[in-house]
Amino acid sequence: MELPIERIRLSQTAKDRLVKLKRQTKIDQWNILCRWAFCRSLAEPSIPSPVPIPADSNVEITWKVFGGDMADLLLIALKQRCHEDGLGTDKETLATQFRLHLHRGIGYLAGDPNLKKIENLLALTLN
């Protein structure tokens, strides 16, 4: 499957939020937290706002590391979401939407006042 993006550099704000999430959840790997964040954003019915996101941190993740064993499934979920939102599924659109969903999801998780430990993160799957 052709990848929409080879690697993504996170914004400094996203990095700072992930540091907070790592501390709260005790999940050490950026990629695992990023998968949770991406899926959290996909679960939101609204389309992410097309805001510019700087790539100004030193955190860079390849798609392979981000997705791990689930990389193909996450790509299919992204394509399906773009289709449902009436967007294209060309490489540029997928890359942009991935970036928007990832950063929005990180913001949602970091801003959730109920997310204080890993159990709270798991509870999100039941809602």
Short mmCIF file of C-alpha atoms in Angstrom, two decimals:
data_model
loop_
_atom_site.label_atom_id
_atom_site.label_comp_id
_atom_site.label_asym_id
_atom_site.label_seq_id
_atom_site.Cartn_x
_atom_site.Cartn_y
_atom_site.Cartn_z
CA MET A 1 0.00 0.00 0.00
CA GLU A 2 1.39 3.41 -0.95
CA LEU A 3 2.08 5.48 2.12
CA PRO A 4 0.59 8.99 2.34
CA ILE A 5 3.55 10.20 4.31
CA GLU A 6 6.98 8.71 4.94
CA ARG A 7 7.66 10.66 8.13
CA ILE A 8 6.05 13.37 10.17
CA ARG A 9 7.69 15.97 12.37
CA LEU A 10 5.46 17.08 15.21
CA SER A 11 4.92 20.63 16.34
CA GLN A 12 6.58 21.75 19.57
CA THR A 13 3.13 22.12 21.12
CA ALA A 14 2.28 18.50 20.22
CA LYS A 15 5.61 17.34 21.65
CA ASP A 16 4.94 19.17 24.92
CA ARG A 17 1.47 17.62 25.11
CA LEU A 18 2.88 14.15 24.44
CA VAL A 19 5.42 14.63 27.23
CA LYS A 20 2.50 15.40 29.56
CA LEU A 21 0.59 12.35 28.32
CA LYS A 22 3.65 10.12 28.76
CA ARG A 23 3.94 11.29 32.36
CA GLN A 24 0.23 10.75 33.07
CA THR A 25 -0.32 7.43 31.32
CA LYS A 26 3.15 5.95 31.83
CA ILE A 27 3.16 5.01 28.12
CA ASP A 28 6.77 5.59 27.08
CA GLN A 29 6.55 5.36 23.30
CA TRP A 30 5.53 8.38 21.22
CA ASN A 31 4.11 6.14 18.50
CA ILE A 32 1.62 4.43 20.81
CA LEU A 33 0.34 7.74 22.15
CA CYS A 34 0.16 9.08 18.59
CA ARG A 35 -1.96 6.09 17.50
CA TRP A 36 -4.37 6.76 20.38
CA ALA A 37 -4.49 10.43 19.43
CA PHE A 38 -5.07 9.72 15.74
CA CYS A 39 -7.91 7.31 16.52
CA ARG A 40 -9.40 9.78 19.02
CA SER A 41 -9.56 12.41 16.30
CA LEU A 42 -11.02 9.99 13.76
CA ALA A 43 -13.81 9.22 16.25
CA GLU A 44 -14.81 12.90 16.30
CA PRO A 45 -17.52 13.54 13.68
CA SER A 46 -16.29 16.99 12.64
CA ILE A 47 -13.58 17.60 10.07
CA PRO A 48 -10.37 18.98 11.59
CA SER A 49 -9.86 22.69 11.01
CA PRO A 50 -7.35 23.27 8.22
CA VAL A 51 -4.93 25.24 10.36
CA PRO A 52 -1.22 25.50 9.63
CA ILE A 53 0.81 23.23 11.91
CA PRO A 54 4.49 24.03 12.30
CA ALA A 55 6.99 21.19 12.18
CA ASP A 56 9.14 22.86 14.82
CA SER A 57 10.00 20.10 17.27
CA ASN A 58 12.74 17.51 17.23
CA VAL A 59 10.23 14.63 17.30
CA GLU A 60 9.95 12.86 13.98
CA ILE A 61 8.10 9.60 13.40
CA THR A 62 8.04 7.45 10.29
CA TRP A 63 4.72 6.01 9.14
CA LYS A 64 6.06 2.51 9.78
CA VAL A 65 6.92 3.35 13.39
CA PHE A 66 3.68 5.28 13.87
CA GLY A 67 1.50 2.47 12.57
CA GLY A 68 3.48 -0.57 13.63
CA ASP A 69 1.52 -3.75 12.95
CA MET A 70 -1.59 -1.63 12.42
CA ALA A 71 -0.11 0.63 9.72
CA ASP A 72 -2.28 -0.71 6.88
CA LEU A 73 -5.45 -0.57 9.01
CA LEU A 74 -4.73 2.99 10.07
CA LEU A 75 -4.16 4.00 6.46
CA ILE A 76 -7.46 2.39 5.46
CA ALA A 77 -9.20 4.23 8.31
CA LEU A 78 -7.68 7.52 7.12
CA LYS A 79 -8.78 6.90 3.53
CA GLN A 80 -12.28 5.96 4.67
CA ARG A 81 -12.53 9.08 6.80
CA CYS A 82 -11.38 11.30 3.92
CA HIS A 83 -13.98 9.64 1.68
CA GLU A 84 -16.74 10.18 4.28
CA ASP A 85 -15.71 13.82 4.66
CA GLY A 86 -15.97 14.37 0.89
CA LEU A 87 -12.24 14.86 0.50
CA GLY A 88 -9.92 13.25 -1.98
CA THR A 89 -7.76 10.26 -1.25
CA ASP A 90 -4.74 11.48 -3.16
CA LYS A 91 -1.38 11.39 -1.40
CA GLU A 92 -1.32 15.12 -0.58
CA THR A 93 -4.84 15.14 0.91
CA LEU A 94 -4.12 12.02 2.95
CA ALA A 95 -0.88 13.50 4.29
CA THR A 96 -2.60 16.77 5.23
CA GLN A 97 -5.55 15.05 6.88
CA PHE A 98 -3.26 12.66 8.76
CA ARG A 99 -1.30 15.60 10.13
CA LEU A 100 -4.47 17.47 11.10
CA HIS A 101 -6.06 14.43 12.75
CA LEU A 102 -2.88 13.52 14.63
CA HIS A 103 -2.38 16.99 16.05
CA ARG A 104 -6.07 17.44 16.86
CA GLY A 105 -6.12 14.08 18.63
CA ILE A 106 -3.04 14.94 20.68
CA GLY A 107 -4.79 18.15 21.71
CA TYR A 108 -7.96 16.26 22.68
CA LEU A 109 -6.08 13.74 24.80
CA ALA A 110 -3.85 16.31 26.48
CA GLY A 111 -6.80 18.59 27.16
CA ASP A 112 -9.00 15.91 28.70
CA PRO A 113 -9.17 16.70 32.43
CA ASN A 114 -10.25 13.11 33.16
CA LEU A 115 -7.18 11.57 31.57
CA LYS A 116 -4.87 11.14 34.53
CA LYS A 117 -3.69 7.54 34.10
CA ILE A 118 -3.69 4.73 31.55
CA GLU A 119 -7.01 3.38 32.81
CA ASN A 120 -8.68 6.66 31.83
CA LEU A 121 -7.25 6.29 28.34
CA LEU A 122 -8.65 2.78 28.07
CA ALA A 123 -12.03 4.02 29.30
CA LEU A 124 -12.25 6.26 26.21
CA THR A 125 -12.76 3.12 24.11
CA LEU A 126 -15.98 2.36 25.98
CA ASN A 127 -17.63 5.70 25.17
#
